[in-house]
mmCIF file of C-alpha atoms in Angstrom:
data_model
loop_
_atom_site.group_PDB
_atom_site.id
_atom_site.type_symbol
_atom_site.label_atom_id
_atom_site.label_comp_id
_atom_site.label_asym_id
_atom_site.label_seq_id
_atom_site.Cartn_x
_atom_site.Cartn_y
_atom_site.Cartn_z
ATOM 1 C CA UNK A 116 86.755 -85.142 82.807
ATOM 2 C CA UNK A 117 89.846 -86.778 83.868
ATOM 3 C CA UNK A 118 93.041 -86.991 81.476
ATOM 4 C CA UNK A 119 94.541 -89.714 81.260
ATOM 5 C CA UNK A 120 97.850 -88.105 81.719
ATOM 6 C CA UNK A 121 96.596 -87.090 85.337
ATOM 7 C CA UNK A 122 95.802 -90.065 85.967
ATOM 8 C CA UNK A 123 99.025 -91.603 85.133
ATOM 9 C CA UNK A 124 100.967 -88.899 87.009
ATOM 10 C CA UNK A 125 98.641 -89.615 90.001
ATOM 11 C CA UNK A 126 99.401 -93.285 89.750
ATOM 12 C CA UNK A 127 103.071 -92.406 89.161
ATOM 13 C CA UNK A 128 103.306 -90.700 92.191
ATOM 14 C CA UNK A 129 101.708 -92.912 94.216
ATOM 15 C CA UNK A 130 103.711 -95.659 93.426
ATOM 16 C CA UNK A 131 106.830 -93.694 94.238
ATOM 17 C CA UNK A 132 105.412 -93.769 97.445
ATOM 18 C CA UNK A 133 105.077 -97.183 97.787
ATOM 19 C CA UNK A 134 108.412 -97.833 96.696
ATOM 20 C CA UNK A 135 109.765 -97.328 100.539
ATOM 21 C CA UNK A 136 106.846 -99.049 101.921
ATOM 22 C CA UNK A 137 106.800 -102.879 100.263
ATOM 23 C CA UNK A 138 106.719 -101.192 96.810
ATOM 24 C CA UNK A 139 103.454 -101.366 94.208
ATOM 25 C CA UNK A 140 101.094 -104.827 94.586
ATOM 26 C CA UNK A 141 99.078 -106.595 91.707
ATOM 27 C CA UNK A 142 96.117 -104.109 92.707
ATOM 28 C CA UNK A 143 97.821 -101.237 91.519
ATOM 29 C CA UNK A 144 99.159 -102.729 88.590
ATOM 30 C CA UNK A 145 95.851 -103.704 87.673
ATOM 31 C CA UNK A 146 94.036 -100.307 88.736
ATOM 32 C CA UNK A 147 96.368 -99.183 85.991
ATOM 33 C CA UNK A 148 96.001 -101.382 83.044
ATOM 34 C CA UNK A 149 92.286 -100.482 84.217
ATOM 35 C CA UNK A 150 92.719 -96.960 83.312
ATOM 36 C CA UNK A 151 94.489 -97.677 80.288
ATOM 37 C CA UNK A 152 92.080 -99.612 78.593
ATOM 38 C CA UNK A 153 89.393 -97.512 79.616
ATOM 39 C CA UNK A 154 90.957 -94.262 78.068
ATOM 40 C CA UNK A 155 89.558 -93.001 74.976
ATOM 41 C CA UNK A 156 90.535 -90.048 72.456
ATOM 42 C CA UNK A 157 88.070 -87.012 72.517
ATOM 43 C CA UNK A 158 87.741 -83.832 70.903
ATOM 44 C CA UNK A 159 87.998 -81.013 73.768
ATOM 45 C CA UNK A 160 87.357 -77.238 71.904
ATOM 46 C CA UNK A 161 88.143 -73.847 72.699
ATOM 47 C CA UNK A 162 86.729 -70.808 71.288
ATOM 48 C CA UNK A 163 88.299 -67.766 71.224
ATOM 49 C CA UNK A 164 87.077 -64.466 70.238
ATOM 50 C CA UNK A 165 89.565 -62.157 69.452
ATOM 51 C CA UNK A 166 90.789 -58.683 68.567
ATOM 52 C CA UNK A 167 91.512 -58.918 65.287
ATOM 53 C CA UNK A 168 92.375 -62.008 62.713
ATOM 54 C CA UNK A 169 96.188 -61.601 63.899
ATOM 55 C CA UNK A 170 96.721 -65.060 66.162
ATOM 56 C CA UNK A 171 98.928 -62.207 67.919
ATOM 57 C CA UNK A 172 95.754 -59.713 68.700
ATOM 58 C CA UNK A 173 94.495 -59.860 71.951
ATOM 59 C CA UNK A 174 91.426 -62.025 73.236
ATOM 60 C CA UNK A 175 88.059 -60.699 74.573
ATOM 61 C CA UNK A 176 86.055 -63.741 74.896
ATOM 62 C CA UNK A 177 86.307 -67.247 75.239
ATOM 63 C CA UNK A 178 84.095 -70.642 75.560
ATOM 64 C CA UNK A 179 85.091 -73.714 76.465
ATOM 65 C CA UNK A 180 83.308 -76.918 75.455
ATOM 66 C CA UNK A 181 84.357 -80.480 76.909
ATOM 67 C CA UNK A 182 83.489 -83.800 75.689
ATOM 68 C CA UNK A 183 81.465 -84.279 78.826
ATOM 69 C CA UNK A 184 77.588 -85.783 78.411
ATOM 70 C CA UNK A 185 75.886 -82.445 79.841
ATOM 71 C CA UNK A 186 79.083 -80.204 80.347
ATOM 72 C CA UNK A 187 78.231 -76.740 79.088
ATOM 73 C CA UNK A 188 79.824 -73.699 79.865
ATOM 74 C CA UNK A 189 78.115 -71.039 81.011
ATOM 75 C CA UNK A 190 78.067 -66.852 81.437
ATOM 76 C CA UNK A 191 80.156 -65.916 84.707
ATOM 77 C CA UNK A 192 82.527 -63.748 85.866
ATOM 78 C CA UNK A 193 85.828 -65.631 84.642
ATOM 79 C CA UNK A 194 88.452 -65.102 87.406
ATOM 80 C CA UNK A 195 90.983 -67.144 85.335
ATOM 81 C CA UNK A 196 91.821 -65.771 81.367
ATOM 82 C CA UNK A 197 94.275 -68.912 80.206
ATOM 83 C CA UNK A 198 95.320 -66.878 77.456
ATOM 84 C CA UNK A 199 95.600 -63.553 76.353
ATOM 85 C CA UNK A 200 96.368 -64.486 72.485
ATOM 86 C CA UNK A 201 95.714 -67.614 70.211
ATOM 87 C CA UNK A 202 99.496 -67.809 69.955
ATOM 88 C CA UNK A 203 99.645 -68.508 73.647
ATOM 89 C CA UNK A 204 96.947 -71.087 73.436
ATOM 90 C CA UNK A 205 99.059 -72.631 70.218
ATOM 91 C CA UNK A 206 101.658 -73.087 72.643
ATOM 92 C CA UNK A 207 99.768 -74.654 75.277
ATOM 93 C CA UNK A 208 98.557 -77.441 72.821
ATOM 94 C CA UNK A 209 95.576 -75.901 70.743
ATOM 95 C CA UNK A 210 95.504 -76.484 67.235
ATOM 96 C CA UNK A 211 93.774 -73.889 65.348
ATOM 97 C CA UNK A 212 90.637 -75.532 63.089
ATOM 98 C CA UNK A 213 88.987 -72.452 62.313
ATOM 99 C CA UNK A 214 90.238 -69.404 61.381
ATOM 100 C CA UNK A 215 87.982 -66.089 61.152
ATOM 101 C CA UNK A 216 87.375 -64.916 57.707
ATOM 102 C CA UNK A 217 88.501 -61.838 56.451
ATOM 103 C CA UNK A 218 86.565 -61.025 53.597
ATOM 104 C CA UNK A 219 83.059 -60.679 55.656
ATOM 105 C CA UNK A 220 80.107 -61.805 54.258
ATOM 106 C CA UNK A 221 78.185 -58.954 55.589
ATOM 107 C CA UNK A 222 78.065 -55.164 55.360
ATOM 108 C CA UNK A 223 79.304 -53.829 58.468
ATOM 109 C CA UNK A 224 76.772 -50.992 58.604
ATOM 110 C CA UNK A 225 74.075 -53.124 58.783
ATOM 111 C CA UNK A 226 75.359 -56.181 60.885
ATOM 112 C CA UNK A 227 78.111 -56.574 63.648
ATOM 113 C CA UNK A 228 79.578 -59.113 65.933
ATOM 114 C CA UNK A 229 82.179 -58.949 68.617
ATOM 115 C CA UNK A 230 85.785 -60.137 67.964
ATOM 116 C CA UNK A 231 87.183 -62.476 65.403
ATOM 117 C CA UNK A 232 86.392 -66.211 66.182
ATOM 118 C CA UNK A 233 88.962 -68.676 66.454
ATOM 119 C CA UNK A 234 88.105 -72.498 67.225
ATOM 120 C CA UNK A 235 90.592 -74.705 68.856
ATOM 121 C CA UNK A 236 90.736 -78.389 69.283
ATOM 122 C CA UNK A 237 92.932 -80.613 71.482
ATOM 123 C CA UNK A 238 92.625 -84.069 71.386
ATOM 124 C CA UNK A 239 93.023 -85.680 74.803
ATOM 125 C CA UNK A 240 92.902 -89.292 76.221
ATOM 126 C CA UNK A 241 90.219 -89.186 79.025
ATOM 127 C CA UNK A 242 89.550 -91.893 81.701
ATOM 128 C CA UNK A 243 86.349 -92.902 82.023
ATOM 129 C CA UNK B 248 54.390 -39.622 82.298
ATOM 130 C CA UNK B 249 54.865 -36.601 80.518
ATOM 131 C CA UNK B 250 56.565 -34.154 83.121
ATOM 132 C CA UNK B 251 55.456 -30.683 82.853
ATOM 133 C CA UNK B 252 58.927 -27.902 83.175
ATOM 134 C CA UNK B 253 58.296 -27.198 86.407
ATOM 135 C CA UNK B 254 57.634 -30.352 88.027
ATOM 136 C CA UNK B 255 61.319 -31.558 86.792
ATOM 137 C CA UNK B 256 63.895 -30.863 89.338
ATOM 138 C CA UNK B 257 66.974 -30.288 87.812
ATOM 139 C CA UNK B 258 69.398 -31.876 90.663
ATOM 140 C CA UNK B 259 67.935 -35.610 89.823
ATOM 141 C CA UNK B 260 69.394 -34.514 85.680
ATOM 142 C CA UNK B 261 72.456 -36.519 84.485
ATOM 143 C CA UNK B 262 75.471 -33.816 83.847
ATOM 144 C CA UNK B 263 77.397 -34.638 80.721
ATOM 145 C CA UNK B 264 80.031 -36.937 81.891
ATOM 146 C CA UNK B 265 77.037 -39.289 82.436
ATOM 147 C CA UNK B 266 75.241 -38.482 79.640
ATOM 148 C CA UNK B 267 78.654 -39.238 77.636
ATOM 149 C CA UNK B 268 78.883 -42.777 79.408
ATOM 150 C CA UNK B 269 75.155 -43.668 78.242
ATOM 151 C CA UNK B 270 75.903 -42.942 74.707
ATOM 152 C CA UNK B 271 78.977 -44.814 74.264
ATOM 153 C CA UNK B 272 78.395 -47.771 77.181
ATOM 154 C CA UNK B 273 74.920 -48.098 76.884
ATOM 155 C CA UNK B 274 74.251 -48.047 80.695
ATOM 156 C CA UNK B 275 73.683 -46.168 83.663
ATOM 157 C CA UNK B 276 73.245 -47.559 87.315
ATOM 158 C CA UNK B 277 71.374 -45.937 90.183
ATOM 159 C CA UNK B 278 70.964 -47.432 93.682
ATOM 160 C CA UNK B 279 67.686 -46.322 95.231
ATOM 161 C CA UNK B 280 67.645 -45.209 98.676
ATOM 162 C CA UNK B 281 64.269 -46.790 99.911
ATOM 163 C CA UNK B 282 64.084 -48.667 103.088
ATOM 164 C CA UNK B 283 65.316 -52.113 102.587
ATOM 165 C CA UNK B 284 62.031 -53.010 103.727
ATOM 166 C CA UNK B 285 60.699 -51.905 100.777
ATOM 167 C CA UNK B 286 62.345 -54.123 98.561
ATOM 168 C CA UNK B 287 61.762 -56.934 101.059
ATOM 169 C CA UNK B 288 57.848 -56.100 100.392
ATOM 170 C CA UNK B 289 58.212 -55.919 96.570
ATOM 171 C CA UNK B 290 60.030 -59.500 96.435
ATOM 172 C CA UNK B 291 56.917 -60.899 99.056
ATOM 173 C CA UNK B 292 54.454 -59.200 96.817
ATOM 174 C CA UNK B 293 55.805 -60.987 93.363
ATOM 175 C CA UNK B 294 56.259 -64.512 95.038
ATOM 176 C CA UNK B 295 52.730 -63.943 96.125
ATOM 177 C CA UNK B 296 51.378 -63.247 92.456
ATOM 178 C CA UNK B 297 53.671 -66.314 91.049
ATOM 179 C CA UNK B 298 52.120 -68.242 93.669
ATOM 180 C CA UNK B 299 48.452 -67.426 92.740
ATOM 181 C CA UNK B 300 48.449 -67.065 89.222
ATOM 182 C CA UNK B 301 52.087 -68.163 87.976
ATOM 183 C CA UNK B 302 54.080 -65.684 85.556
ATOM 184 C CA UNK B 303 51.813 -62.225 85.591
ATOM 185 C CA UNK B 304 53.884 -61.372 82.231
ATOM 186 C CA UNK B 305 52.706 -57.554 81.206
ATOM 187 C CA UNK B 306 50.203 -57.672 84.392
ATOM 188 C CA UNK B 307 53.319 -57.331 87.128
ATOM 189 C CA UNK B 308 52.855 -53.733 87.538
ATOM 190 C CA UNK B 309 48.770 -54.692 88.107
ATOM 191 C CA UNK B 310 49.799 -57.248 90.336
ATOM 192 C CA UNK B 311 52.728 -55.234 92.557
ATOM 193 C CA UNK B 312 51.723 -51.825 91.955
ATOM 194 C CA UNK B 313 54.590 -50.984 94.591
ATOM 195 C CA UNK B 314 56.935 -50.977 91.516
ATOM 196 C CA UNK B 315 55.530 -47.956 89.956
ATOM 197 C CA UNK B 316 57.267 -45.891 93.317
ATOM 198 C CA UNK B 317 60.670 -47.169 91.508
ATOM 199 C CA UNK B 318 59.720 -45.360 88.553
ATOM 200 C CA UNK B 319 58.636 -42.529 89.933
ATOM 201 C CA UNK B 320 61.506 -42.024 92.152
ATOM 202 C CA UNK B 321 62.990 -38.137 91.356
ATOM 203 C CA UNK B 322 66.816 -40.332 90.695
ATOM 204 C CA UNK B 323 65.116 -42.752 88.338
ATOM 205 C CA UNK B 324 63.016 -40.061 86.715
ATOM 206 C CA UNK B 325 65.666 -38.029 86.091
ATOM 207 C CA UNK B 326 67.850 -40.323 84.442
ATOM 208 C CA UNK B 327 64.956 -40.956 82.181
ATOM 209 C CA UNK B 328 64.525 -37.403 81.680
ATOM 210 C CA UNK B 329 68.082 -37.183 80.726
ATOM 211 C CA UNK B 330 68.084 -39.731 78.279
ATOM 212 C CA UNK B 331 64.705 -40.403 76.814
ATOM 213 C CA UNK B 332 63.535 -36.588 77.211
ATOM 214 C CA UNK B 333 60.708 -35.216 79.393
ATOM 215 C CA UNK B 334 57.737 -37.099 77.458
ATOM 216 C CA UNK B 335 59.128 -40.131 77.635
ATOM 217 C CA UNK B 336 56.303 -43.021 78.116
ATOM 218 C CA UNK B 337 56.241 -46.412 79.969
ATOM 219 C CA UNK B 338 55.637 -49.377 77.349
ATOM 220 C CA UNK B 339 52.930 -51.650 78.173
ATOM 221 C CA UNK B 340 55.067 -54.660 78.056
ATOM 222 C CA UNK B 341 57.399 -55.538 80.982
ATOM 223 C CA UNK B 342 58.417 -58.860 82.393
ATOM 224 C CA UNK B 343 59.445 -60.299 85.389
ATOM 225 C CA UNK B 344 62.394 -62.159 85.532
ATOM 226 C CA UNK B 345 62.212 -64.841 88.146
ATOM 227 C CA UNK B 346 65.359 -67.569 88.094
ATOM 228 C CA UNK B 347 64.936 -69.946 90.766
ATOM 229 C CA UNK B 348 67.939 -72.409 92.723
ATOM 230 C CA UNK B 349 69.103 -74.717 89.228
ATOM 231 C CA UNK B 350 68.241 -72.341 86.644
ATOM 232 C CA UNK B 351 70.815 -72.999 83.493
ATOM 233 C CA UNK B 352 71.248 -69.484 82.772
ATOM 234 C CA UNK B 353 70.870 -67.893 79.328
ATOM 235 C CA UNK B 354 72.915 -66.653 76.306
ATOM 236 C CA UNK B 355 73.821 -63.623 74.709
ATOM 237 C CA UNK B 356 71.097 -61.961 72.810
ATOM 238 C CA UNK B 357 69.424 -58.634 71.916
ATOM 239 C CA UNK B 358 65.276 -58.254 72.810
ATOM 240 C CA UNK B 359 63.434 -58.105 69.857
ATOM 241 C CA UNK B 360 63.821 -58.424 65.710
ATOM 242 C CA UNK B 361 66.904 -57.138 64.367
ATOM 243 C CA UNK B 362 65.674 -53.849 63.461
ATOM 244 C CA UNK B 363 67.732 -51.831 65.386
ATOM 245 C CA UNK B 364 68.308 -48.013 65.445
ATOM 246 C CA UNK B 365 71.010 -46.776 66.541
ATOM 247 C CA UNK B 366 69.619 -43.378 68.326
ATOM 248 C CA UNK B 367 68.206 -43.720 71.621
ATOM 249 C CA UNK B 368 64.595 -44.308 71.408
ATOM 250 C CA UNK B 369 63.861 -46.969 73.792
ATOM 251 C CA UNK B 370 65.327 -47.845 77.135
ATOM 252 C CA UNK B 371 65.602 -51.077 79.486
ATOM 253 C CA UNK B 372 64.618 -50.099 82.813
ATOM 254 C CA UNK B 373 66.070 -53.286 85.072
ATOM 255 C CA UNK B 374 65.372 -53.577 89.205
ATOM 256 C CA UNK B 375 66.584 -55.876 91.155
ATOM 257 C CA UNK B 376 64.570 -55.963 94.320
ATOM 258 C CA UNK B 377 67.362 -58.160 96.594
ATOM 259 C CA UNK B 378 70.863 -58.359 96.701
ATOM 260 C CA UNK B 379 72.334 -60.344 93.816
ATOM 261 C CA UNK B 380 75.775 -61.929 94.150
ATOM 262 C CA UNK B 381 77.846 -64.247 90.942
ATOM 263 C CA UNK B 382 76.233 -67.203 92.470
ATOM 264 C CA UNK B 383 72.526 -66.188 91.926
ATOM 265 C CA UNK B 384 73.308 -66.010 88.047
ATOM 266 C CA UNK B 385 73.043 -62.440 87.739
ATOM 267 C CA UNK B 386 72.159 -60.514 84.307
ATOM 268 C CA UNK B 387 75.578 -59.379 82.252
ATOM 269 C CA UNK B 388 75.501 -56.683 79.550
ATOM 270 C CA UNK B 389 78.409 -56.098 77.269
ATOM 271 C CA UNK B 390 79.114 -52.375 77.239
ATOM 272 C CA UNK B 391 79.370 -50.958 73.943
ATOM 273 C CA UNK B 392 77.458 -53.592 71.786
ATOM 274 C CA UNK B 393 74.098 -51.555 71.694
ATOM 275 C CA UNK B 394 74.792 -50.133 68.416
ATOM 276 C CA UNK B 395 75.444 -53.491 66.980
ATOM 277 C CA UNK B 396 72.321 -55.226 64.868
ATOM 278 C CA UNK B 397 73.403 -58.947 65.534
ATOM 279 C CA UNK B 398 71.464 -61.889 65.061
ATOM 280 C CA UNK B 399 70.903 -63.821 68.611
ATOM 281 C CA UNK B 400 71.363 -66.971 67.133
ATOM 282 C CA UNK B 401 74.575 -65.755 65.400
ATOM 283 C CA UNK B 402 75.763 -64.693 68.983
ATOM 284 C CA UNK B 403 75.312 -68.604 70.394
ATOM 285 C CA UNK B 404 78.931 -69.452 70.113
ATOM 286 C CA UNK B 405 80.169 -66.639 72.767
ATOM 287 C CA UNK B 406 80.157 -67.112 76.322
ATOM 288 C CA UNK B 407 82.249 -64.479 78.557
ATOM 289 C CA UNK B 408 83.908 -61.968 77.861
ATOM 290 C CA UNK B 409 86.685 -60.039 79.385
ATOM 291 C CA UNK B 410 84.664 -56.780 79.950
ATOM 292 C CA UNK B 411 81.170 -57.910 80.618
ATOM 293 C CA UNK B 412 79.496 -56.842 83.339
ATOM 294 C CA UNK B 413 77.504 -58.776 85.780
ATOM 295 C CA UNK B 414 74.590 -56.940 87.975
ATOM 296 C CA UNK B 415 75.583 -58.377 90.796
ATOM 297 C CA UNK B 416 74.617 -55.787 92.703
ATOM 298 C CA UNK B 417 72.669 -54.519 95.993
ATOM 299 C CA UNK B 418 68.959 -54.714 96.922
ATOM 300 C CA UNK B 419 67.593 -51.510 95.175
ATOM 301 C CA UNK B 420 69.563 -51.846 92.162
ATOM 302 C CA UNK B 421 67.977 -49.733 88.994
ATOM 303 C CA UNK B 422 70.109 -50.388 85.832
ATOM 304 C CA UNK B 423 68.817 -48.099 82.758
ATOM 305 C CA UNK B 424 70.106 -49.374 79.296
ATOM 306 C CA UNK B 425 69.911 -49.425 75.496
ATOM 307 C CA UNK B 426 66.881 -51.353 74.192
ATOM 308 C CA UNK B 427 69.937 -52.943 71.789
ATOM 309 C CA UNK B 428 72.481 -53.795 74.117
ATOM 310 C CA UNK B 429 73.925 -57.411 74.361
ATOM 311 C CA UNK B 430 72.622 -59.226 77.803
ATOM 312 C CA UNK B 431 72.551 -62.136 78.974
ATOM 313 C CA UNK B 432 72.253 -64.300 82.321
ATOM 314 C CA UNK B 433 74.064 -66.958 84.343
ATOM 315 C CA UNK B 434 73.018 -69.954 85.956
ATOM 316 C CA UNK B 435 71.892 -70.086 89.584
ATOM 317 C CA UNK B 436 73.739 -72.193 91.606
ATOM 318 C CA UNK B 437 72.983 -70.331 95.117
ATOM 319 C CA UNK B 438 70.069 -71.403 96.884
ATOM 320 C CA UNK B 439 68.108 -67.938 96.584
ATOM 321 C CA UNK B 440 65.582 -66.703 94.302
ATOM 322 C CA UNK B 441 66.796 -63.856 91.882
ATOM 323 C CA UNK B 442 63.915 -61.480 90.554
ATOM 324 C CA UNK B 443 64.299 -58.881 88.263
ATOM 325 C CA UNK B 444 61.683 -56.529 86.834
ATOM 326 C CA UNK B 445 62.470 -55.444 83.193
ATOM 327 C CA UNK B 446 60.626 -52.232 81.899
ATOM 328 C CA UNK B 447 60.355 -50.715 79.092
ATOM 329 C CA UNK B 448 60.052 -46.957 78.365
ATOM 330 C CA UNK B 449 59.946 -44.858 74.877
ATOM 331 C CA UNK B 450 61.159 -41.523 73.799
ATOM 332 C CA UNK B 451 58.089 -39.177 72.794
ATOM 333 C CA UNK B 452 59.638 -36.570 70.501
ATOM 334 C CA UNK B 453 62.381 -35.832 68.975
ATOM 335 C CA UNK B 454 64.990 -33.801 71.030
ATOM 336 C CA UNK B 455 65.010 -29.915 70.625
ATOM 337 C CA UNK B 456 67.726 -29.217 73.700
ATOM 338 C CA UNK B 457 69.665 -31.502 75.835
ATOM 339 C CA UNK B 458 67.260 -32.828 78.145
ATOM 340 C CA UNK B 459 70.152 -32.774 81.109
ATOM 341 C CA UNK B 460 72.273 -30.507 82.735
ATOM 342 C CA UNK B 461 74.101 -29.884 79.553
ATOM 343 C CA UNK B 462 77.184 -27.368 79.701
ATOM 344 C CA UNK B 463 77.200 -25.176 76.514
ATOM 345 C CA UNK B 464 77.082 -27.730 73.254
ATOM 346 C CA UNK B 465 80.539 -28.857 71.945
ATOM 347 C CA UNK B 466 81.152 -31.580 70.075
ATOM 348 C CA UNK B 467 81.882 -35.001 71.740
ATOM 349 C CA UNK B 468 85.373 -35.155 70.804
ATOM 350 C CA UNK B 469 87.249 -38.086 69.941
ATOM 351 C CA UNK B 470 87.373 -40.617 72.419
ATOM 352 C CA UNK B 471 89.606 -43.677 71.095
ATOM 353 C CA UNK B 472 88.803 -46.787 71.218
ATOM 354 C CA UNK B 473 86.337 -46.487 74.723
ATOM 355 C CA UNK B 474 84.663 -49.639 74.069
ATOM 356 C CA UNK B 475 87.421 -52.719 74.485
ATOM 357 C CA UNK B 476 85.447 -55.033 72.045
ATOM 358 C CA UNK B 477 86.475 -52.261 69.377
ATOM 359 C CA UNK B 478 88.567 -53.108 66.981
ATOM 360 C CA UNK B 479 90.321 -49.637 64.840
ATOM 361 C CA UNK B 480 87.467 -50.497 62.357
ATOM 362 C CA UNK B 481 84.737 -50.261 64.851
ATOM 363 C CA UNK B 482 86.282 -47.752 67.080
ATOM 364 C CA UNK B 483 86.030 -44.894 63.875
ATOM 365 C CA UNK B 484 82.623 -46.357 63.166
ATOM 366 C CA UNK B 485 81.477 -45.796 66.895
ATOM 367 C CA UNK B 486 83.370 -42.710 67.248
ATOM 368 C CA UNK B 487 81.521 -41.028 64.349
ATOM 369 C CA UNK B 488 78.409 -42.118 65.566
ATOM 370 C CA UNK B 489 78.605 -41.710 69.265
ATOM 371 C CA UNK B 490 79.195 -38.121 67.900
ATOM 372 C CA UNK B 491 76.139 -38.196 65.855
ATOM 373 C CA UNK B 492 73.903 -39.171 68.400
ATOM 374 C CA UNK B 493 75.628 -36.249 70.778
ATOM 375 C CA UNK B 494 74.432 -34.068 68.077
ATOM 376 C CA UNK B 495 70.604 -35.922 67.966
ATOM 377 C CA UNK B 496 70.612 -35.469 71.871
ATOM 378 C CA UNK B 497 71.167 -31.926 71.641
ATOM 379 C CA UNK B 498 69.106 -30.948 68.819
ATOM 380 C CA UNK B 499 71.636 -30.800 66.219
ATOM 381 C CA UNK B 500 71.049 -31.618 63.242
ATOM 382 C CA UNK B 501 72.738 -34.985 61.786
ATOM 383 C CA UNK B 502 75.154 -35.637 59.415
ATOM 384 C CA UNK B 503 74.147 -37.782 56.411
ATOM 385 C CA UNK B 504 75.515 -41.153 57.704
ATOM 386 C CA UNK B 505 73.533 -41.430 60.415
ATOM 387 C CA UNK B 506 70.168 -40.235 59.477
ATOM 388 C CA UNK B 507 70.179 -43.073 56.675
ATOM 389 C CA UNK B 508 70.213 -45.248 60.031
ATOM 390 C CA UNK B 509 68.185 -43.646 62.234
#
């Protein structure tokens, strides 16, 4: 998945370098127009499993779901944990769309889960 | 597989610290001292069995009798006796998990149905006859979840945890885990086959004395937040549970709170 803003940044960087070398061409403009016309808003989802129901509680686990056919997060040893808390993800532009229930619908002597689940989204323009 | 007292070499039994780790974390790792050729031969026998008849299911031990040597190894037996008592038995169910390049990996689950027991009545013995690297989709476990009772379908939104343990291990590693520990496996993005032999072992009787190299009985003591996924409430609950399991393993009377869940 390529985000539209990454495509635009790349285009601008190329255009900047061409300014001293004959300038942008009509083909460059066509490529930019194509990228813009093909862009679509898509919903990215981020599941964060957190030690408590507060947005400042430490994150213990996560799953990323990208809006691309066939994309699937996998079990692996992650070397990068982008956020320590839900709040850090919010600062990075993620919006919380599901808050964990504090009134658990089960007797915790019988069923147990790991952490409290927040679901966050980012609507991003992606180039196809 | 009942070990008479004279056949138990106490040098191979676990000590208190190893037992406490098992009670709280739910797993114990062993590296067998067999020559590498043994494990390579096991891999070849497994491959031949799959080639000949497909997945052997419970017949994997008949197909690869050398596997019995793994479970007869004194270090492995010492750990099993320590955790399960001297009269533990090998369950008739066993399975060879064979993942080839391109396998997509699994999801978090607990084996069997959601009728769990907190006391240690069944363990899994996982044997890896080849080196397992991260790209081969190792087994992953989540320490401390062996006392959770969680419908596996409701674990489907979980993916990676900060404190999950990947069994990226040397050939000849045996992991003994509590039967109910959460586990999964990753995608195999390597060019190698990964074989994992899962065997089950059942406790034969209620403990009357410690079956490991135990110091004189003492309460387990408070072990605050030993499991990283525990919030404050879960930590209190687990401390009580661990203390009771510790008493039970010593043959000491349980507190009522646990007796109802046993």
